[in-house]
């Protein structure tokens, strides 16, 4: 064993306190890195599992035989092809294909395998005969697009890794700087008796290696343990239940640790330890031996003359303020890291929830409180054709809460042209959704009466007000008339002026073709009114007293769909296309429901709100998980830093503290000064975190407003995170006090004389 | 008249094989206003004696009476108050507080006592110590002599009954040393303060009223140089 190694070991054992602190710092830094790697892996695996659970294939073939599936499996790039029954047609078998990972071009594989199996690339209608599940493909690195997507994920991950690596460096550096600062004179003495700069650097880097032997495995274990704790917390507290069912979370969210990740963490960790030790060594050898021997680590060149703590707490506050700023860089690093971790921990949840709430509220306000918007296009002359569509949707078994509305419009009698009226007929689901499940008149009551609810929107509606009757409303209702092209051509030019051409897009020719001529006439109708509904009943934003009498702009009459069925002939020709809102019957049937609509002749999926919401929730959930991890990591970094700085600040000043006691400072006065010192760190952090939090909440509100186009201040609680911020601040203060208390207790094991002599 | 009375003072460090007797059965008395030099080889127990007299380190056995008060009968809090009001300590390496300037360092015992230093007293002390121009300077901006004068100012500021100096000139050149000793002598004569000075310098010892020689934790010689 050479002298450098012997000295390194002796220093480690002689400075037990610093050695423990350095090992803890290394362990904390490594555990953070482990949390990031394992957390990323868990999130990525969860996302993949979710996709696989929804659709366990990369490619779905619409129609396949067992023999063809067997031939497909013989392709070297195809891992499996499972045959399932088509849910909409038991006579047809579908093939669920999984490719092998790392395929660059899936279409080349499909083309080759399909040709071998005799499968067509397109069906008879010219549509593609297969469906690609790009979401699952991206997690399995199948296809060139997947490589780009995963590369983006990993790029973001590595940005986080780099940020964390910098933070790690801070923690490890601080630990090395503290322990070496104490021994500058010893290193100076070693140099003065002939130790070469290389030998000094080697002693310190060897110390780093010895510390790593304990710190790195400890950090890996702590990291895995902490990640598991977060994982268990997320599973138990239902953090993800906003987006996924508990059953799904339990089944799909798995805690896995990849060995290569631990190797990478350990490698990065050791590199940083070595680099920190090396740079500390280089700093020491840059000093001449005599500089090192005579150096005073606590030399102060400038102090702040006035401080708020001095004004508030007298001389002890003044001393505490000056002490805390003896190393401005470390003070501000601690304050900034504490501020960020407190802010993230307290505010992120509120900000994300606020954004989700405002977004969902916006959707509800826009009337988007359903999973699918389905259109029904038909050629029937029957105005009740929509009933067929409802029956089909219901019988598929994939949909529930099928909401439907139809109606017409007109002009209010005895009034100018622009005062319009809409007559809407709702089925029960739509009706209840419209009134947020709390209608003041039940659907049954409305249906039985055969009357209408009158809803008036505030505007400059004095004119409308004049025509209102308590029991009924008269209006001229639009009546659509249709005329064939031949009949139109038989009319005189004067008669033709009343008719307007109706065209339709022809897919084959790609041109608009004339199908008929339409005209609108207005027929007088009188609608019996069951009740006037206050505006506040149909919007969450309206003031409670904003009722009919406050001024009106337009009128809506709401009737039961059964009423429409009795009077639709009053409105002339039926609509060619209907819209339905419906929800997914079961979460697991999403893909089947979509395939059902895609395969249908007259029903088609106009807007997939379910997928959009799922994707948004997934994004929010991942954001929330990342922020939770990040705030946890930053909390650990800032706590380790704070403990390091407070404890070493006290240890490095033991001679001063002892001197002050020698000239009459009592134990109580010393604790008071230390309490103020601790308070400076956490109070400064708390105040800054509080302000930053308000700013974040304001930005969230503005961002929500930008996204949704509506003022949503009422949804976002600006001061919501404040109690949590001050709770975190109090916890940090408690931790700082405990650190200071134990540091002072540690000092008290030495006599005042010995403490004073630590300089002498 | 006995101002300081030490009886059978013993101080032992460590236990078992590592036990070191720093002081063994030391007894002596010092009248009010006497300036005593304590000399002896390194490790003889001089500094230990000084710290015990100053209420900084409790003895293993024996008693210290100061102005009729048994110093170590007090609890730690009262001992701290005793130190700030009755004792002035001066160290070889000054032990100033680096974040406080000259004036603040000097008035620190007063601040610790919850009292405000009188402006006239501050001016008087700064003038006496020749630090008026340096009153706002931090310790790092002062020479060794100036730092020691600040340290003496801190020790003298509350006009304590006893001044204990541990090699106050050990880190200074001869000119600064002479100035410091003159300053202490002046204070001793003007305020009738009792002083105990540890020194290796024979000239300084000879300027004192009495010389105590310590060896292996015992007083081996006690000589009066001037009649007080």
XYZ file of C-alpha atoms in Angstrom, chain A residues 157-711:
555
model
C -34.896 12.548 -20.665
C -31.267 13.420 -21.214
C -31.993 17.112 -20.697
C -33.357 16.092 -17.286
C -30.301 13.861 -16.748
C -27.939 16.712 -17.562
C -29.761 19.062 -15.197
C -29.601 16.436 -12.509
C -25.966 15.681 -13.179
C -25.204 19.370 -12.633
C -27.140 19.300 -9.373
C -25.273 16.122 -8.354
C -22.006 17.820 -9.048
C -23.063 20.633 -6.739
C -23.802 18.255 -3.884
C -20.611 16.212 -4.305
C -18.473 19.294 -4.888
C -19.792 20.971 -1.771
C -18.964 17.889 0.285
C -15.404 17.691 -1.082
C -14.834 21.409 -0.790
C -15.870 21.365 2.844
C -13.680 18.427 3.833
C -10.653 19.646 1.876
C -10.975 23.252 3.080
C -10.393 21.965 6.587
C -7.225 20.221 5.514
C -5.687 22.897 3.314
C -2.984 23.512 5.872
C -2.235 19.817 6.125
C -1.859 19.580 2.381
C 0.332 22.688 2.505
C 2.462 21.004 5.121
C 2.704 17.851 3.003
C 3.812 19.916 0.009
C 6.343 21.764 2.114
C 8.002 18.497 3.118
C 8.214 17.321 -0.447
C 4.870 15.877 -1.587
C 4.421 16.543 -5.304
C 1.214 18.161 -6.597
C 0.357 14.835 -8.250
C 0.604 13.042 -4.931
C -1.729 15.586 -3.304
C -4.273 15.193 -6.123
C -3.933 11.430 -5.897
C -4.637 11.432 -2.143
C -7.883 13.329 -2.733
C -8.991 11.247 -5.736
C -8.251 8.059 -3.778
C -10.426 9.405 -0.986
C -13.132 9.918 -3.618
C -12.759 6.318 -4.755
C -13.011 4.998 -1.204
C -16.080 7.159 -0.566
C -17.620 5.890 -3.818
C -17.190 2.270 -2.743
C -19.720 2.901 0.023
C -21.668 5.871 -1.351
C -22.554 4.481 -4.787
C -24.101 1.127 -3.701
C -25.864 2.961 -0.873
C -27.196 5.545 -3.330
C -28.413 2.878 -5.747
C -30.277 1.090 -2.963
C -31.775 4.327 -1.641
C -32.759 5.390 -5.168
C -34.539 2.117 -5.872
C -36.207 2.274 -2.477
C -37.336 5.872 -2.918
C -38.661 5.228 -6.417
C -40.574 2.261 -5.068
C -41.999 4.483 -2.332
C -43.154 7.036 -4.919
C -44.552 4.210 -7.040
C -46.447 2.780 -4.054
C -47.650 6.257 -3.124
C -48.950 6.875 -6.644
C -50.700 3.497 -6.728
C -52.199 3.823 -3.241
C -53.185 7.492 -3.323
C -54.903 7.191 -6.651
C -52.829 9.962 -8.225
C -53.386 8.400 -11.632
C -57.045 7.638 -11.143
C -57.971 10.908 -12.796
C -56.857 9.291 -16.038
C -57.077 5.531 -15.530
C -59.227 3.068 -13.633
C -57.722 1.595 -10.404
C -57.918 -1.860 -11.962
C -55.917 -0.686 -14.969
C -53.289 0.980 -12.779
C -52.907 -2.125 -10.618
C -52.652 -4.375 -13.655
C -50.400 -2.247 -15.850
C -48.271 0.006 -13.649
C -45.321 -2.251 -12.849
C -42.204 -1.457 -10.867
C -39.196 -2.670 -12.833
C -35.491 -1.985 -12.487
C -33.269 -2.454 -15.515
C -29.718 -3.540 -14.517
C -28.093 -1.424 -17.253
C -29.615 1.653 -15.699
C -27.911 0.932 -12.394
C -24.592 0.490 -14.209
C -25.053 3.847 -15.970
C -25.978 5.564 -12.687
C -22.961 4.103 -10.920
C -20.688 5.057 -13.847
C -21.889 8.668 -14.000
C -21.749 8.861 -10.209
C -18.187 7.632 -9.978
C -17.089 9.941 -12.794
C -18.518 12.964 -10.963
C -16.974 11.933 -7.643
C -13.606 11.530 -9.293
C -13.997 14.859 -11.120
C -15.033 16.665 -7.931
C -12.080 15.170 -6.058
C -9.734 15.975 -8.917
C -10.866 19.602 -9.216
C -10.604 20.008 -5.429
C -7.063 18.638 -5.609
C -6.228 20.988 -8.465
C -7.547 23.955 -6.479
C -5.332 23.040 -3.540
C -2.161 22.545 -5.550
C -2.663 25.890 -7.252
C -1.854 27.444 -3.855
C 1.763 27.599 -2.779
C 2.548 25.474 0.310
C 2.937 28.591 2.425
C -0.411 29.979 1.186
C -2.049 26.695 2.105
C -0.396 26.586 5.538
C -1.339 30.142 6.443
C -4.776 30.183 4.821
C -7.751 31.088 6.897
C -10.914 29.476 5.529
C -13.106 31.944 7.307
C -11.496 35.189 6.209
C -14.164 37.777 5.532
C -13.419 40.667 3.205
C -16.784 42.421 3.141
C -19.992 42.296 5.103
C -23.453 43.662 4.631
C -23.799 46.548 7.059
C -27.550 46.524 7.393
C -29.889 43.588 7.207
C -33.553 43.077 7.878
C -32.711 40.360 10.397
C -30.405 42.790 12.204
C -33.220 45.312 12.424
C -35.718 42.707 13.627
C -33.564 40.589 15.935
C -30.817 42.925 17.132
C -27.148 41.952 17.304
C -27.866 38.218 17.040
C -29.843 38.848 13.840
C -27.027 41.008 12.500
C -24.428 38.339 13.250
C -26.643 35.616 11.779
C -27.202 37.620 8.598
C -23.501 38.224 8.165
C -22.640 34.603 8.852
C -25.184 33.280 6.368
C -23.722 35.469 3.640
C -20.101 34.596 4.258
C -20.433 32.299 1.310
C -22.932 34.098 -0.895
C -22.710 31.505 -3.632
C -23.626 28.647 -1.314
C -26.339 30.701 0.385
C -28.058 31.488 -2.893
C -27.611 27.972 -4.292
C -29.345 26.624 -1.211
C -32.088 29.254 -1.334
C -32.686 28.729 -5.058
C -32.773 24.923 -4.796
C -35.070 25.125 -1.748
C -37.308 27.631 -3.540
C -37.584 25.492 -6.663
C -38.316 22.310 -4.743
C -40.889 23.987 -2.457
C -42.554 25.707 -5.425
C -42.623 22.603 -7.569
C -43.827 20.405 -4.755
C -46.588 22.776 -3.669
C -47.656 24.397 -6.896
C -47.281 21.834 -9.652
C -50.260 19.781 -8.563
C -52.448 22.881 -8.259
C -51.273 24.279 -11.585
C -51.803 20.999 -13.454
C -55.152 20.366 -11.752
C -56.179 23.966 -12.440
C -55.303 23.559 -16.071
C -57.129 20.203 -16.309
C -60.167 21.638 -14.497
C -60.291 24.707 -16.686
C -59.839 22.627 -19.814
C -62.553 20.161 -18.831
C -64.788 22.996 -17.745
C -64.223 24.633 -21.106
C -65.219 21.426 -22.879
C -68.361 21.145 -20.767
C -69.209 24.809 -21.428
C -68.774 24.112 -25.096
C -71.179 21.217 -24.694
C -68.461 18.613 -25.240
C -69.326 16.247 -22.413
C -69.366 13.051 -24.438
C -66.908 10.524 -25.885
C -67.896 10.495 -29.549
C -69.657 12.740 -31.998
C -71.247 10.405 -34.552
C -72.987 11.541 -37.723
C -75.742 9.639 -39.457
C -76.118 10.351 -43.156
C -79.137 8.785 -44.866
C -81.213 9.050 -47.989
C -84.524 8.231 -46.391
C -87.511 10.566 -46.740
C -88.549 9.592 -43.269
C -87.999 12.360 -40.698
C -87.774 9.716 -38.000
C -84.841 7.975 -39.644
C -82.634 8.941 -36.703
C -84.436 6.289 -34.655
C -82.777 3.620 -36.823
C -79.362 5.074 -36.052
C -80.053 5.104 -32.311
C -81.139 1.487 -32.501
C -77.960 0.520 -34.366
C -75.706 2.338 -31.921
C -77.474 0.751 -28.967
C -77.420 -2.728 -30.417
C -73.678 -2.608 -31.170
C -73.112 -2.732 -27.407
C -70.200 -0.265 -27.640
C -72.100 2.903 -26.857
C -74.232 4.283 -24.060
C -75.854 7.619 -23.184
C -76.754 8.201 -26.817
C -77.781 11.828 -27.026
C -79.665 13.244 -29.951
C -81.186 16.552 -30.850
C -82.984 17.890 -33.864
C -84.966 20.990 -34.493
C -85.636 23.943 -36.648
C -85.528 27.703 -36.520
C -87.680 30.664 -37.289
C -88.450 34.304 -36.657
C -90.514 35.743 -33.889
C -93.913 36.968 -35.030
C -94.585 40.716 -35.071
C -90.962 41.532 -34.874
C -88.117 42.644 -37.060
C -86.276 40.085 -39.168
C -83.234 39.488 -37.058
C -84.853 38.254 -33.830
C -84.462 34.523 -34.237
C -85.855 31.529 -32.468
C -84.578 27.963 -32.351
C -86.795 25.021 -31.580
C -84.764 22.086 -30.289
C -86.007 18.615 -29.538
C -83.866 16.594 -27.167
C -83.934 12.985 -26.188
C -83.675 12.307 -22.464
C -79.884 11.977 -22.386
C -79.267 15.212 -24.265
C -81.885 16.997 -22.218
C -80.309 15.969 -18.926
C -76.817 16.780 -20.151
C -78.027 20.178 -21.268
C -79.202 21.001 -17.766
C -76.145 19.413 -16.098
C -78.293 16.535 -14.807
C -80.371 18.960 -12.733
C -83.295 20.070 -14.926
C -85.925 22.125 -13.129
C -88.575 20.281 -15.147
C -88.143 16.533 -15.505
C -87.970 15.004 -18.975
C -91.039 12.893 -18.227
C -93.016 15.988 -17.259
C -91.950 17.786 -20.430
C -92.772 14.790 -22.586
C -96.184 14.280 -20.989
C -97.115 17.961 -21.360
C -96.141 18.139 -25.036
C -95.088 21.740 -24.301
C -91.761 23.630 -24.445
C -89.276 25.162 -22.082
C -88.379 28.726 -22.996
C -84.754 29.775 -22.651
C -83.764 33.346 -23.291
C -80.227 34.617 -23.707
C -79.590 38.120 -22.395
C -78.928 40.791 -25.003
C -80.736 43.892 -26.176
C -83.969 41.941 -26.308
C -86.573 44.518 -25.487
C -88.397 43.701 -28.720
C -88.561 40.017 -27.935
C -89.844 40.772 -24.492
C -92.832 42.519 -26.020
C -93.965 39.458 -27.929
C -93.720 37.057 -25.027
C -96.868 35.581 -23.750
C -97.087 33.809 -20.452
C -98.469 30.592 -21.832
C -97.395 30.496 -25.454
C -95.054 31.969 -28.036
C -95.905 32.678 -31.654
C -93.257 32.479 -34.347
C -92.842 32.090 -38.085
C -91.079 28.766 -38.515
C -88.881 27.878 -41.439
C -90.391 25.305 -43.724
C -88.102 23.710 -46.294
C -89.519 23.057 -49.750
C -87.738 20.973 -52.318
C -88.067 20.877 -56.050
C -86.570 18.495 -58.540
C -84.344 19.903 -61.279
C -86.956 19.047 -63.920
C -89.756 20.785 -62.013
C -87.551 23.841 -61.466
C -86.855 24.164 -65.151
C -90.626 24.212 -65.844
C -91.093 27.365 -63.692
C -91.200 30.953 -64.971
C -88.097 33.104 -64.302
C -89.972 35.060 -61.612
C -90.948 31.849 -59.871
C -87.420 30.463 -60.171
C -86.034 33.428 -58.165
C -87.446 31.936 -54.950
C -85.469 28.702 -55.370
C -81.831 28.012 -54.529
C -79.715 25.205 -55.966
C -78.723 22.365 -53.624
C -75.503 20.577 -54.578
C -73.672 17.520 -53.365
C -70.006 16.549 -53.672
C -69.487 13.573 -55.933
C -66.508 11.507 -54.789
C -66.030 9.739 -58.107
C -65.891 12.835 -60.305
C -64.591 15.086 -57.533
C -67.121 17.777 -58.508
C -70.186 19.381 -56.960
C -73.326 18.148 -58.733
C -76.774 19.719 -58.688
C -79.319 17.495 -56.992
C -82.392 19.741 -56.486
C -83.663 23.242 -55.697
C -84.741 24.395 -52.220
C -86.731 27.270 -50.848
C -87.768 28.331 -47.391
C -91.137 29.638 -46.441
C -92.165 30.747 -42.996
C -95.313 29.277 -41.497
C -96.878 30.693 -38.345
C -96.786 28.386 -35.338
C -97.774 28.800 -31.735
C -95.803 26.933 -29.065
C -97.265 26.242 -25.650
C -94.765 27.154 -22.922
C -94.392 24.970 -19.873
C -91.843 27.130 -18.066
C -89.424 30.007 -18.513
C -85.942 28.830 -17.512
C -83.433 31.273 -15.979
C -80.260 31.668 -17.946
C -78.248 30.578 -14.890
C -79.694 27.063 -15.190
C -77.906 26.373 -18.412
C -74.543 27.986 -17.856
C -72.106 27.789 -14.982
C -70.909 31.345 -15.448
C -74.179 33.295 -15.366
C -75.167 35.209 -12.260
C -77.988 33.612 -10.282
C -80.477 36.415 -10.877
C -79.892 36.806 -14.594
C -83.424 35.837 -15.570
C -85.708 36.392 -18.452
C -86.699 39.898 -17.420
C -83.144 41.211 -17.616
C -83.135 41.640 -21.368
C -83.160 39.157 -24.184
C -81.351 38.449 -27.420
C -82.521 35.161 -28.783
C -85.014 32.527 -27.813
C -84.624 28.762 -27.588
C -87.550 26.463 -27.132
C -86.753 22.999 -25.852
C -89.151 20.162 -26.357
C -89.032 16.398 -25.855
C -88.081 14.297 -28.893
C -91.451 12.597 -28.589
C -93.088 15.994 -29.205
C -91.040 16.295 -32.413
C -92.254 12.917 -33.525
C -95.802 14.230 -33.240
C -95.232 17.496 -35.105
C -92.234 17.048 -37.465
C -94.495 17.385 -40.480
C -94.882 21.051 -39.539
C -91.251 21.629 -40.549
C -91.278 20.215 -44.037
C -88.510 17.995 -45.450
C -86.401 16.046 -42.895
C -82.649 16.584 -42.411
C -80.236 14.448 -44.452
C -77.723 14.148 -41.669
C -78.091 13.798 -37.919
C -75.545 14.156 -35.152
C -75.375 11.953 -32.087
C -73.315 12.346 -28.939
C -72.539 9.144 -27.101
C -70.228 7.653 -24.518
C -68.150 4.507 -24.679
C -69.985 1.631 -22.969
C -66.779 0.070 -21.586
C -63.207 1.381 -21.529
C -61.852 -1.803 -23.057
C -64.121 -1.611 -26.103
C -62.681 1.602 -27.528
C -60.914 0.081 -30.509
C -63.895 -2.161 -31.300
C -66.226 0.835 -31.169
C -63.996 2.811 -33.521
C -63.727 -0.113 -35.943
C -67.528 -0.536 -35.826
C -68.046 3.089 -36.878
C -65.289 2.960 -39.496
C -66.853 -0.086 -41.079
C -70.410 1.342 -41.017
C -72.050 2.701 -44.192
C -74.165 5.479 -42.762
C -72.748 6.058 -39.296
C -69.369 7.736 -39.100
C -67.113 9.030 -36.370
C -67.042 12.801 -36.687
C -65.047 13.646 -33.562
C -63.188 11.207 -31.289
C -63.362 13.108 -28.009
C -62.501 9.958 -26.031
C -59.130 9.586 -27.738
C -58.443 13.286 -27.452
C -59.254 13.299 -23.720
C -57.309 10.084 -23.166
C -54.317 11.620 -24.870
C -54.677 14.862 -22.887
C -55.108 13.013 -19.607
C -52.148 10.865 -20.426
C -50.060 13.977 -21.115
C -51.238 15.601 -17.890
C -50.578 12.416 -15.950
C -47.086 12.026 -17.328
C -46.412 15.702 -16.649
C -47.658 15.249 -13.121
C -45.486 12.162 -12.598
C -42.407 13.870 -14.023
C -42.977 16.951 -11.905
C -43.506 14.773 -8.815
C -40.229 12.985 -9.482
C -38.437 16.213 -10.254
C -39.702 17.976 -7.144
C -38.713 14.966 -5.051
C -35.237 15.009 -6.503
C -34.837 18.735 -6.083
C -36.139 18.451 -2.540
C -33.452 15.871 -1.774
C -30.755 18.024 -3.390
C -31.803 21.153 -1.566
C -32.143 19.344 1.750
C -28.714 17.723 1.404
C -27.258 21.117 0.476
C -28.944 22.851 3.344
C -27.801 20.213 5.834
C -24.265 20.378 4.397
C -24.104 24.134 4.535
C -25.662 24.623 7.952
C -23.698 21.848 9.639
C -20.375 22.727 8.065
C -21.043 26.429 8.586
C -21.284 25.715 12.294
C -18.328 23.313 12.314
C -16.100 25.725 10.419
C -16.970 28.467 12.852
C -16.445 26.457 15.991
C -13.506 28.594 17.044
C -15.562 31.770 16.636
C -18.514 30.305 18.463
C -16.227 29.173 21.263
C -14.615 32.624 21.439
C -18.011 34.221 21.739
C -18.883 31.831 24.536
C -15.595 32.644 26.228
C -16.438 36.306 26.252
C -19.860 35.649 27.684
C -22.293 34.337 25.100
C -24.783 31.982 26.746
C -25.997 28.716 25.248
C -29.406 30.309 24.705
C -27.909 33.242 22.827
C -25.943 30.874 20.598
C -29.056 28.844 19.779
C -30.992 32.037 19.092
C -28.354 33.186 16.624
C -28.362 29.769 14.940
C -32.159 29.725 14.731
C -32.072 33.084 12.945
C -29.395 31.767 10.560
C -31.594 28.772 9.687
C -34.599 31.018 9.371
C -32.843 33.135 6.759
C -32.481 30.190 4.416
C -36.000 28.920 4.715
C -37.804 32.238 5.125
C -36.105 33.679 2.041
C -36.977 30.482 0.149
C -40.551 30.525 1.466
C -41.168 34.141 0.457
C -39.662 33.659 -3.012
C -41.558 30.352 -3.454
C -44.783 32.059 -2.433
C -44.340 34.815 -5.029
C -43.202 32.389 -7.731
C -46.201 30.180 -6.994
C -48.644 33.061 -7.465
C -46.866 33.924 -10.713
C -47.128 30.292 -11.888
C -50.838 30.179 -11.074
C -51.426 33.465 -12.939
C -49.474 32.124 -15.928
C -51.511 28.890 -15.776
C -54.741 30.917 -15.777
C -53.526 33.029 -18.680
C -52.377 29.943 -20.551
C -55.736 28.261 -19.959
C -57.429 31.392 -21.175
C -55.232 31.411 -24.252
C -56.027 27.764 -24.942
C -59.726 27.884 -24.225
C -60.460 31.491 -25.106
C -62.383 32.075 -21.896
C -61.706 33.790 -18.604
